[in-house]
Short mmCIF file of N, CA, C and O in Angstrom, two decimals:
data_model
loop_
_atom_site.label_atom_id
_atom_site.label_comp_id
_atom_site.label_asym_id
_atom_site.label_seq_id
_atom_site.Cartn_x
_atom_site.Cartn_y
_atom_site.Cartn_z
N MET L 17 98.24 160.91 115.97
CA MET L 17 98.63 161.61 114.76
C MET L 17 98.83 163.10 115.05
O MET L 17 99.73 163.70 114.49
N GLU L 18 98.02 163.63 115.94
CA GLU L 18 98.10 165.06 116.26
C GLU L 18 99.45 165.43 116.86
O GLU L 18 100.02 166.47 116.52
N ARG L 19 100.00 164.55 117.72
CA ARG L 19 101.31 164.83 118.32
C ARG L 19 102.40 164.88 117.26
O ARG L 19 103.34 165.66 117.37
N ILE L 20 102.28 164.07 116.25
CA ILE L 20 103.28 164.07 115.19
C ILE L 20 103.12 165.27 114.28
O ILE L 20 104.09 165.85 113.82
N LYS L 21 101.89 165.68 114.04
CA LYS L 21 101.64 166.84 113.19
C LYS L 21 102.34 168.08 113.75
O LYS L 21 102.81 168.92 113.01
N ASN L 22 102.44 168.15 115.06
CA ASN L 22 103.05 169.32 115.71
C ASN L 22 104.57 169.26 115.77
O ASN L 22 105.20 170.11 116.38
N THR L 23 105.18 168.25 115.14
CA THR L 23 106.63 168.16 115.07
C THR L 23 107.10 168.56 113.68
O THR L 23 106.30 168.62 112.75
N LYS L 24 108.38 168.78 113.55
CA LYS L 24 108.95 169.09 112.24
C LYS L 24 110.15 168.18 112.03
O LYS L 24 110.96 168.00 112.92
N GLY L 25 110.24 167.60 110.83
CA GLY L 25 111.37 166.75 110.52
C GLY L 25 110.94 165.38 110.04
O GLY L 25 109.78 165.12 109.75
N LYS L 26 111.91 164.49 109.96
CA LYS L 26 111.71 163.15 109.40
C LYS L 26 110.87 162.25 110.31
O LYS L 26 110.94 162.36 111.53
N ILE L 27 110.14 161.36 109.66
CA ILE L 27 109.34 160.36 110.36
C ILE L 27 109.84 158.98 109.92
O ILE L 27 110.05 158.74 108.73
N LEU L 28 110.02 158.09 110.89
CA LEU L 28 110.40 156.71 110.62
C LEU L 28 109.16 155.84 110.65
O LEU L 28 108.32 156.01 111.54
N SER L 29 109.04 154.92 109.70
CA SER L 29 107.90 154.01 109.65
C SER L 29 108.37 152.58 109.85
O SER L 29 109.46 152.21 109.41
N VAL L 30 107.50 151.77 110.48
CA VAL L 30 107.82 150.40 110.84
C VAL L 30 106.73 149.46 110.37
O VAL L 30 105.54 149.67 110.68
N ASP L 31 107.12 148.42 109.64
CA ASP L 31 106.21 147.31 109.32
C ASP L 31 106.74 146.11 110.09
O ASP L 31 107.65 145.42 109.65
N PHE L 32 106.17 145.88 111.28
CA PHE L 32 106.66 144.86 112.22
C PHE L 32 106.29 143.47 111.75
O PHE L 32 105.12 143.17 111.50
N GLY L 33 107.29 142.61 111.64
CA GLY L 33 107.06 141.23 111.24
C GLY L 33 107.74 140.26 112.18
O GLY L 33 108.64 140.64 112.93
N ASP L 34 107.31 139.01 112.13
CA ASP L 34 107.91 137.99 112.99
C ASP L 34 109.38 137.75 112.65
O ASP L 34 110.20 137.53 113.54
N VAL L 35 109.71 137.77 111.38
CA VAL L 35 111.08 137.51 110.95
C VAL L 35 111.80 138.81 110.59
O VAL L 35 112.87 139.09 111.10
N ARG L 36 111.20 139.59 109.70
CA ARG L 36 111.79 140.85 109.25
C ARG L 36 110.87 142.00 109.61
O ARG L 36 109.66 141.88 109.53
N THR L 37 111.46 143.12 109.95
CA THR L 37 110.72 144.35 110.21
C THR L 37 111.21 145.39 109.22
O THR L 37 112.37 145.79 109.24
N GLY L 38 110.30 145.82 108.34
CA GLY L 38 110.65 146.80 107.32
C GLY L 38 110.68 148.20 107.89
O GLY L 38 109.91 148.54 108.80
N LEU L 39 111.57 149.03 107.36
CA LEU L 39 111.72 150.41 107.80
C LEU L 39 111.70 151.36 106.61
O LEU L 39 112.20 151.03 105.54
N ALA L 40 111.12 152.52 106.83
CA ALA L 40 111.12 153.58 105.82
C ALA L 40 111.23 154.91 106.56
O ALA L 40 110.90 155.01 107.75
N VAL L 41 111.70 155.92 105.87
CA VAL L 41 111.84 157.24 106.47
C VAL L 41 111.35 158.29 105.47
O VAL L 41 111.48 158.11 104.25
N SER L 42 110.80 159.35 106.00
CA SER L 42 110.36 160.45 105.14
C SER L 42 111.50 161.44 104.95
O SER L 42 112.47 161.44 105.71
N ASP L 43 111.35 162.30 103.97
CA ASP L 43 112.27 163.43 103.87
C ASP L 43 111.84 164.45 104.92
O ASP L 43 110.78 164.33 105.53
N ALA L 44 112.69 165.43 105.18
CA ALA L 44 112.41 166.40 106.24
C ALA L 44 111.14 167.21 105.97
O ALA L 44 110.45 167.63 106.90
N SER L 45 110.80 167.41 104.69
CA SER L 45 109.59 168.17 104.36
C SER L 45 108.32 167.32 104.40
O SER L 45 107.23 167.82 104.20
N ARG L 46 108.50 166.00 104.61
CA ARG L 46 107.39 165.06 104.75
C ARG L 46 106.54 164.91 103.50
O ARG L 46 105.33 164.71 103.56
N LEU L 47 107.18 164.98 102.36
CA LEU L 47 106.47 164.77 101.11
C LEU L 47 106.61 163.34 100.60
O LEU L 47 105.71 162.82 99.97
N LEU L 48 107.76 162.72 100.85
CA LEU L 48 108.08 161.45 100.22
C LEU L 48 108.62 160.44 101.23
O LEU L 48 109.47 160.76 102.05
N ALA L 49 108.11 159.22 101.15
CA ALA L 49 108.60 158.11 101.98
C ALA L 49 109.59 157.30 101.16
O ALA L 49 109.35 157.02 99.98
N SER L 50 110.68 156.90 101.80
CA SER L 50 111.69 156.07 101.13
C SER L 50 112.02 154.88 102.02
O SER L 50 112.29 155.04 103.21
N GLY L 51 112.01 153.70 101.43
CA GLY L 51 112.40 152.51 102.17
C GLY L 51 113.88 152.55 102.50
O GLY L 51 114.69 152.95 101.66
N ILE L 52 114.24 152.12 103.71
CA ILE L 52 115.66 152.13 104.09
C ILE L 52 116.15 150.73 104.46
O ILE L 52 117.26 150.57 104.95
N GLY L 53 115.32 149.71 104.25
CA GLY L 53 115.75 148.35 104.52
C GLY L 53 114.91 147.67 105.58
O GLY L 53 113.82 148.12 105.90
N TYR L 54 115.47 146.59 106.11
CA TYR L 54 114.76 145.85 107.14
C TYR L 54 115.74 145.40 108.21
O TYR L 54 116.96 145.39 107.99
N ILE L 55 115.20 145.07 109.37
CA ILE L 55 116.01 144.58 110.48
C ILE L 55 115.50 143.20 110.89
O ILE L 55 114.33 142.88 110.67
N THR L 56 116.38 142.40 111.49
CA THR L 56 116.00 141.06 111.93
C THR L 56 116.63 140.77 113.30
O THR L 56 117.33 139.77 113.46
N PRO L 57 116.38 141.63 114.30
CA PRO L 57 117.05 141.43 115.58
C PRO L 57 116.51 140.25 116.39
O PRO L 57 117.23 139.68 117.20
N GLY L 58 115.26 139.86 116.17
CA GLY L 58 114.67 138.75 116.92
C GLY L 58 114.07 139.20 118.24
O GLY L 58 114.75 139.81 119.05
N GLY L 59 112.78 138.94 118.42
CA GLY L 59 112.10 139.30 119.66
C GLY L 59 111.66 140.75 119.67
O GLY L 59 112.29 141.62 119.06
N ILE L 60 110.60 141.01 120.39
CA ILE L 60 110.01 142.35 120.39
C ILE L 60 110.89 143.38 121.10
O ILE L 60 110.98 144.53 120.68
N GLU L 61 111.57 142.98 122.16
CA GLU L 61 112.43 143.91 122.90
C GLU L 61 113.62 144.35 122.04
O GLU L 61 113.92 145.54 121.94
N LYS L 62 114.29 143.40 121.42
CA LYS L 62 115.44 143.72 120.57
C LYS L 62 115.00 144.50 119.33
O LYS L 62 115.72 145.37 118.85
N THR L 63 113.82 144.18 118.84
CA THR L 63 113.30 144.91 117.68
C THR L 63 113.05 146.36 118.06
O THR L 63 113.40 147.27 117.30
N ALA L 64 112.46 146.60 119.22
CA ALA L 64 112.23 147.97 119.69
C ALA L 64 113.54 148.73 119.80
O ALA L 64 113.65 149.89 119.37
N ASP L 65 114.56 148.09 120.36
CA ASP L 65 115.88 148.73 120.49
C ASP L 65 116.46 149.07 119.12
O ASP L 65 117.02 150.16 118.93
N ALA L 66 116.34 148.16 118.17
CA ALA L 66 116.87 148.39 116.82
C ALA L 66 116.11 149.53 116.12
O ALA L 66 116.72 150.32 115.39
N ILE L 67 114.82 149.62 116.36
CA ILE L 67 114.02 150.70 115.76
C ILE L 67 114.42 152.04 116.35
O ILE L 67 114.57 153.03 115.63
N VAL L 68 114.63 152.08 117.66
CA VAL L 68 115.08 153.31 118.31
C VAL L 68 116.43 153.74 117.74
O VAL L 68 116.64 154.92 117.44
N ALA L 69 117.34 152.79 117.55
CA ALA L 69 118.64 153.10 116.96
C ALA L 69 118.48 153.64 115.54
O ALA L 69 119.15 154.60 115.15
N ALA L 70 117.58 153.04 114.76
CA ALA L 70 117.33 153.50 113.39
C ALA L 70 116.73 154.90 113.39
O ALA L 70 117.07 155.73 112.54
N ALA L 71 115.85 155.19 114.35
CA ALA L 71 115.26 156.53 114.45
C ALA L 71 116.35 157.57 114.72
O ALA L 71 116.38 158.63 114.08
N LYS L 72 117.25 157.25 115.63
CA LYS L 72 118.34 158.17 115.94
C LYS L 72 119.28 158.34 114.75
O LYS L 72 119.67 159.45 114.40
N GLU L 73 119.63 157.23 114.13
CA GLU L 73 120.55 157.24 112.99
C GLU L 73 120.00 158.07 111.83
O GLU L 73 120.75 158.72 111.11
N ASN L 74 118.67 158.06 111.66
CA ASN L 74 118.03 158.79 110.57
C ASN L 74 117.49 160.15 110.99
O ASN L 74 116.77 160.79 110.24
N SER L 75 117.80 160.58 112.22
CA SER L 75 117.35 161.87 112.76
C SER L 75 115.84 162.02 112.71
O SER L 75 115.32 163.11 112.42
N ALA L 76 115.12 160.94 112.98
CA ALA L 76 113.65 160.98 112.98
C ALA L 76 113.15 161.69 114.23
O ALA L 76 113.73 161.56 115.31
N VAL L 77 112.06 162.42 114.07
CA VAL L 77 111.45 163.12 115.20
C VAL L 77 110.17 162.44 115.65
O VAL L 77 109.54 162.85 116.62
N ALA L 78 109.77 161.38 114.92
CA ALA L 78 108.56 160.64 115.25
C ALA L 78 108.63 159.27 114.58
O ALA L 78 109.41 159.07 113.64
N VAL L 79 107.79 158.35 115.07
CA VAL L 79 107.76 156.99 114.53
C VAL L 79 106.30 156.60 114.27
O VAL L 79 105.42 156.90 115.06
N VAL L 80 106.09 155.92 113.15
CA VAL L 80 104.77 155.38 112.81
C VAL L 80 104.90 153.86 112.71
O VAL L 80 105.78 153.36 112.02
N VAL L 81 104.04 153.16 113.42
CA VAL L 81 104.03 151.70 113.41
C VAL L 81 102.77 151.24 112.71
O VAL L 81 101.66 151.70 113.03
N GLY L 82 102.91 150.34 111.75
CA GLY L 82 101.76 149.79 111.06
C GLY L 82 100.89 148.99 111.99
O GLY L 82 101.39 148.21 112.81
N LEU L 83 99.58 149.19 111.91
CA LEU L 83 98.61 148.49 112.74
C LEU L 83 97.81 147.53 111.86
O LEU L 83 97.00 147.95 111.04
N PRO L 84 98.07 146.22 112.02
CA PRO L 84 97.33 145.26 111.20
C PRO L 84 95.90 145.08 111.69
O PRO L 84 95.67 144.71 112.83
N ARG L 85 94.99 145.40 110.82
CA ARG L 85 93.57 145.21 111.12
C ARG L 85 92.99 144.23 110.12
O ARG L 85 93.45 144.13 108.99
N ASN L 86 91.96 143.54 110.55
CA ASN L 86 91.23 142.67 109.64
C ASN L 86 90.41 143.55 108.69
O ASN L 86 90.18 144.72 108.96
N MET L 87 89.95 142.97 107.61
CA MET L 87 89.22 143.76 106.62
C MET L 87 87.95 144.39 107.20
O MET L 87 87.51 145.42 106.72
N ASP L 88 87.38 143.79 108.25
CA ASP L 88 86.18 144.38 108.88
C ASP L 88 86.54 145.44 109.92
O ASP L 88 85.67 145.96 110.60
N GLY L 89 87.82 145.73 110.06
CA GLY L 89 88.27 146.77 111.00
C GLY L 89 88.62 146.25 112.38
O GLY L 89 89.15 146.98 113.20
N SER L 90 88.32 144.99 112.65
CA SER L 90 88.63 144.43 113.97
C SER L 90 90.13 144.19 114.09
O SER L 90 90.87 144.19 113.10
N GLU L 91 90.57 144.01 115.32
CA GLU L 91 91.98 143.79 115.59
C GLU L 91 92.17 142.45 116.28
O GLU L 91 91.34 142.04 117.08
N GLY L 92 93.27 141.80 115.97
CA GLY L 92 93.58 140.51 116.57
C GLY L 92 94.86 140.56 117.38
O GLY L 92 95.36 141.63 117.74
N SER L 93 95.43 139.39 117.63
CA SER L 93 96.64 139.30 118.45
C SER L 93 97.84 139.99 117.79
O SER L 93 98.70 140.53 118.47
N ARG L 94 97.87 139.99 116.48
CA ARG L 94 98.97 140.67 115.78
C ARG L 94 98.93 142.17 116.05
O ARG L 94 99.98 142.81 116.24
N ALA L 95 97.74 142.75 116.08
CA ALA L 95 97.59 144.17 116.38
C ALA L 95 98.04 144.46 117.81
O ALA L 95 98.69 145.49 118.06
N ASP L 96 97.74 143.56 118.73
CA ASP L 96 98.18 143.73 120.12
C ASP L 96 99.70 143.77 120.21
O ASP L 96 100.27 144.58 120.94
N ARG L 97 100.38 142.90 119.45
CA ARG L 97 101.85 142.90 119.45
C ARG L 97 102.41 144.19 118.87
O ARG L 97 103.40 144.73 119.36
N CYS L 98 101.77 144.70 117.83
CA CYS L 98 102.23 145.96 117.24
C CYS L 98 102.03 147.13 118.20
O CYS L 98 102.88 148.02 118.28
N LYS L 99 100.94 147.13 118.92
CA LYS L 99 100.70 148.17 119.93
C LYS L 99 101.73 148.09 121.05
O LYS L 99 102.22 149.11 121.54
N LYS L 100 102.06 146.87 121.45
CA LYS L 100 103.09 146.68 122.48
C LYS L 100 104.43 147.21 121.97
O LYS L 100 105.15 147.91 122.70
N LEU L 101 104.77 146.91 120.72
CA LEU L 101 106.00 147.42 120.14
C LEU L 101 106.01 148.95 120.15
O LEU L 101 107.01 149.56 120.51
N ALA L 102 104.91 149.55 119.77
CA ALA L 102 104.81 151.02 119.76
C ALA L 102 105.06 151.59 121.15
O ALA L 102 105.77 152.59 121.30
N ARG L 103 104.49 150.97 122.18
CA ARG L 103 104.71 151.42 123.56
C ARG L 103 106.19 151.31 123.94
O ARG L 103 106.75 152.22 124.56
N LEU L 104 106.81 150.19 123.58
CA LEU L 104 108.23 149.99 123.90
C LEU L 104 109.10 151.05 123.21
O LEU L 104 110.03 151.59 123.83
N ILE L 105 108.81 151.34 121.97
CA ILE L 105 109.58 152.37 121.24
C ILE L 105 109.44 153.71 121.93
O ILE L 105 110.42 154.41 122.17
N GLU L 106 108.21 154.09 122.26
CA GLU L 106 107.95 155.38 122.89
C GLU L 106 108.66 155.49 124.24
O GLU L 106 109.23 156.53 124.55
N GLU L 107 108.65 154.41 125.01
CA GLU L 107 109.32 154.41 126.31
C GLU L 107 110.83 154.57 126.15
O GLU L 107 111.48 155.22 126.96
N ARG L 108 111.39 153.98 125.11
CA ARG L 108 112.84 153.96 124.94
C ARG L 108 113.41 155.22 124.30
O ARG L 108 114.57 155.55 124.52
N CYS L 109 112.64 155.91 123.51
CA CYS L 109 113.22 157.07 122.81
C CYS L 109 112.48 158.38 123.05
O CYS L 109 112.92 159.41 122.59
N GLU L 110 111.35 158.32 123.70
CA GLU L 110 110.57 159.52 124.03
C GLU L 110 110.16 160.35 122.82
O GLU L 110 109.91 161.53 122.92
N LEU L 111 110.11 159.70 121.66
CA LEU L 111 109.57 160.35 120.47
C LEU L 111 108.09 160.01 120.38
O LEU L 111 107.67 158.95 120.84
N PRO L 112 107.29 160.89 119.77
CA PRO L 112 105.89 160.52 119.58
C PRO L 112 105.77 159.34 118.62
O PRO L 112 106.49 159.27 117.61
N VAL L 113 104.89 158.41 118.96
CA VAL L 113 104.67 157.22 118.14
C VAL L 113 103.19 157.15 117.80
O VAL L 113 102.34 157.31 118.68
N ALA L 114 102.88 156.94 116.54
CA ALA L 114 101.50 156.80 116.09
C ALA L 114 101.32 155.44 115.43
O ALA L 114 102.28 154.85 114.94
N MET L 115 100.10 154.98 115.42
CA MET L 115 99.74 153.74 114.73
C MET L 115 99.03 154.13 113.43
O MET L 115 98.25 155.08 113.41
N MET L 116 99.30 153.37 112.37
CA MET L 116 98.67 153.62 111.07
C MET L 116 98.09 152.33 110.55
O MET L 116 98.80 151.31 110.47
N ASP L 117 96.83 152.35 110.20
CA ASP L 117 96.16 151.19 109.62
C ASP L 117 96.96 150.71 108.41
O ASP L 117 97.24 151.47 107.50
N GLU L 118 97.35 149.43 108.45
CA GLU L 118 98.16 148.91 107.35
C GLU L 118 97.40 147.92 106.47
O GLU L 118 98.02 147.19 105.69
N ARG L 119 96.08 147.92 106.57
CA ARG L 119 95.31 147.03 105.69
C ARG L 119 95.69 147.29 104.25
O ARG L 119 95.81 148.43 103.82
N MET L 120 95.86 146.23 103.52
CA MET L 120 96.12 146.26 102.08
C MET L 120 97.55 146.64 101.71
O MET L 120 97.89 146.61 100.53
N THR L 121 98.42 147.03 102.65
CA THR L 121 99.77 147.44 102.26
C THR L 121 100.57 146.27 101.69
O THR L 121 101.28 146.45 100.70
N THR L 122 100.47 145.10 102.30
CA THR L 122 101.21 143.96 101.77
C THR L 122 100.68 143.56 100.40
O THR L 122 101.46 143.23 99.49
N MET L 123 99.36 143.64 100.23
CA MET L 123 98.78 143.34 98.91
C MET L 123 99.25 144.36 97.87
O MET L 123 99.58 143.99 96.75
N THR L 124 99.29 145.63 98.25
CA THR L 124 99.76 146.67 97.34
C THR L 124 101.23 146.44 96.99
O THR L 124 101.63 146.55 95.83
N ALA L 125 102.04 146.11 98.01
CA ALA L 125 103.46 145.84 97.78
C ALA L 125 103.62 144.63 96.86
O ALA L 125 104.44 144.66 95.93
N SER L 126 102.86 143.58 97.11
CA SER L 126 102.93 142.38 96.26
C SER L 126 102.56 142.68 94.82
O SER L 126 103.21 142.20 93.88
N ARG L 127 101.52 143.48 94.64
CA ARG L 127 101.09 143.85 93.29
C ARG L 127 102.20 144.61 92.57
O ARG L 127 102.51 144.35 91.41
N TYR L 128 102.83 145.54 93.26
CA TYR L 128 103.91 146.31 92.66
C TYR L 128 105.08 145.39 92.28
O TYR L 128 105.64 145.51 91.19
N LEU L 129 105.43 144.49 93.18
CA LEU L 129 106.55 143.58 92.91
C LEU L 129 106.22 142.64 91.75
O LEU L 129 107.09 142.29 90.96
N ASN L 130 104.94 142.24 91.62
CA ASN L 130 104.52 141.43 90.47
C ASN L 130 104.70 142.22 89.18
O ASN L 130 105.19 141.69 88.18
N GLU L 131 104.29 143.49 89.22
CA GLU L 131 104.38 144.32 88.02
C GLU L 131 105.82 144.58 87.61
O GLU L 131 106.11 144.75 86.43
N THR L 132 106.72 144.60 88.58
CA THR L 132 108.13 144.85 88.27
C THR L 132 108.92 143.57 88.06
O THR L 132 110.13 143.61 87.84
N GLY L 133 108.25 142.43 88.17
CA GLY L 133 108.90 141.15 87.94
C GLY L 133 109.88 140.74 89.03
O GLY L 133 110.79 139.97 88.79
N THR L 134 109.68 141.26 90.23
CA THR L 134 110.57 140.92 91.35
C THR L 134 110.10 139.61 91.96
O THR L 134 108.99 139.51 92.46
N ARG L 135 110.97 138.61 91.94
CA ARG L 135 110.60 137.26 92.39
C ARG L 135 111.66 136.68 93.31
O ARG L 135 112.76 137.19 93.43
N GLY L 136 111.30 135.57 93.93
CA GLY L 136 112.23 134.77 94.73
C GLY L 136 112.82 135.49 95.93
O GLY L 136 112.15 136.24 96.62
N GLY L 137 114.10 135.26 96.15
CA GLY L 137 114.80 135.81 97.30
C GLY L 137 114.80 137.33 97.32
O GLY L 137 114.71 137.94 98.37
N LYS L 138 114.92 137.95 96.16
CA LYS L 138 114.89 139.41 96.06
C LYS L 138 113.56 139.95 96.58
O LYS L 138 113.52 140.98 97.26
N ARG L 139 112.48 139.25 96.28
CA ARG L 139 111.14 139.68 96.72
C ARG L 139 111.06 139.68 98.24
O ARG L 139 110.56 140.63 98.83
N LYS L 140 111.56 138.62 98.88
CA LYS L 140 111.53 138.54 100.34
C LYS L 140 112.35 139.67 100.97
O LYS L 140 112.01 140.15 102.03
N GLN L 141 113.41 140.06 100.31
CA GLN L 141 114.27 141.10 100.84
C GLN L 141 113.63 142.48 100.78
O GLN L 141 113.99 143.35 101.57
N VAL L 142 112.70 142.70 99.86
CA VAL L 142 112.17 144.05 99.68
C VAL L 142 110.72 144.24 100.10
O VAL L 142 110.30 145.38 100.31
N ILE L 143 109.96 143.18 100.26
CA ILE L 143 108.53 143.36 100.51
C ILE L 143 108.24 144.06 101.84
O ILE L 143 107.35 144.90 101.92
N ASP L 144 108.99 143.76 102.89
CA ASP L 144 108.76 144.40 104.19
C ASP L 144 109.15 145.88 104.15
O ASP L 144 108.46 146.73 104.72
N THR L 145 110.24 146.17 103.46
CA THR L 145 110.66 147.57 103.31
C THR L 145 109.63 148.34 102.50
O THR L 145 109.25 149.46 102.86
N LEU L 146 109.16 147.75 101.42
CA LEU L 146 108.16 148.40 100.58
C LEU L 146 106.86 148.61 101.35
O LEU L 146 106.22 149.66 101.24
N SER L 147 106.48 147.64 102.17
CA SER L 147 105.27 147.80 102.99
C SER L 147 105.43 148.97 103.97
O SER L 147 104.50 149.76 104.15
N ALA L 148 106.60 149.09 104.60
CA ALA L 148 106.85 150.21 105.51
C ALA L 148 106.78 151.54 104.76
O ALA L 148 106.25 152.53 105.27
N GLN L 149 107.28 151.54 103.53
CA GLN L 149 107.24 152.75 102.71
C GLN L 149 105.80 153.13 102.38
O GLN L 149 105.43 154.31 102.44
N ILE L 150 104.98 152.16 102.06
CA ILE L 150 103.57 152.42 101.74
C ILE L 150 102.84 152.93 102.98
O ILE L 150 102.05 153.88 102.90
N ILE L 151 103.08 152.30 104.13
CA ILE L 151 102.47 152.76 105.39
C ILE L 151 102.82 154.22 105.62
O ILE L 151 101.96 155.05 105.94
N LEU L 152 104.09 154.56 105.47
CA LEU L 152 104.54 155.93 105.73
C LEU L 152 103.96 156.91 104.72
O LEU L 152 103.52 158.00 105.09
N GLN L 153 103.93 156.53 103.45
CA GLN L 153 103.38 157.45 102.45
C GLN L 153 101.90 157.70 102.71
O GLN L 153 101.43 158.84 102.61
N ASN L 154 101.16 156.67 103.09
CA ASN L 154 99.74 156.85 103.46
C ASN L 154 99.63 157.79 104.66
O ASN L 154 98.74 158.65 104.70
N PHE L 155 100.51 157.62 105.63
CA PHE L 155 100.50 158.47 106.83
C PHE L 155 100.80 159.93 106.45
O PHE L 155 100.11 160.85 106.89
N LEU L 156 101.83 160.13 105.62
CA LEU L 156 102.18 161.49 105.19
C LEU L 156 101.03 162.15 104.46
O LEU L 156 100.73 163.33 104.67
N ASP L 157 100.36 161.38 103.59
CA ASP L 157 99.23 161.94 102.83
C ASP L 157 98.09 162.32 103.78
O ASP L 157 97.46 163.37 103.59
N ARG L 158 97.82 161.50 104.78
CA ARG L 158 96.78 161.84 105.75
C ARG L 158 97.17 163.04 106.61
O ARG L 158 96.34 163.87 106.96
N LEU L 159 98.44 163.12 106.96
CA LEU L 159 98.94 164.20 107.80
C LEU L 159 98.71 165.56 107.14
O LEU L 159 98.40 166.54 107.82
N LYS L 160 98.84 165.61 105.82
CA LYS L 160 98.63 166.86 105.08
C LYS L 160 97.18 167.34 105.17
O LYS L 160 96.90 168.51 105.02
N ASN L 161 96.26 166.40 105.39
CA ASN L 161 94.84 166.72 105.34
C ASN L 161 94.19 166.93 106.71
O ASN L 161 92.98 167.03 106.79
N ILE L 162 95.00 166.97 107.78
CA ILE L 162 94.39 167.24 109.09
C ILE L 162 94.83 168.58 109.63
O ILE L 162 95.73 169.19 109.17
#
């Protein structure tokens, strides 16, 4: 997180999934996270390449990858895959990459979509993007306090 704090500009956020990977980007002042969609390139290598392309396209100066932890704080195989993705992104674009605890983001996104009446196919299209947006907003809020 410290390496990102010392940068200025937009941050790209990633909610890595087996099928869809949600993306969000901050504004240059780092006050607000906005979802920008999702990618479905298939496989961790292609996903890393697509994220690097999205970072360049959005002029991001850093990347945040959601880190799935269990409710007790432990990490499983999914967290290992997310860490591997973060390493691949960093190797490919040389931008600082941080991990952000993503516990409860999918539940928060689901609750919001329930409240807005978003169902069916539309829900599947937006939940990963919304999760990436929540991860990034949590990261931005923490960044202000360090």
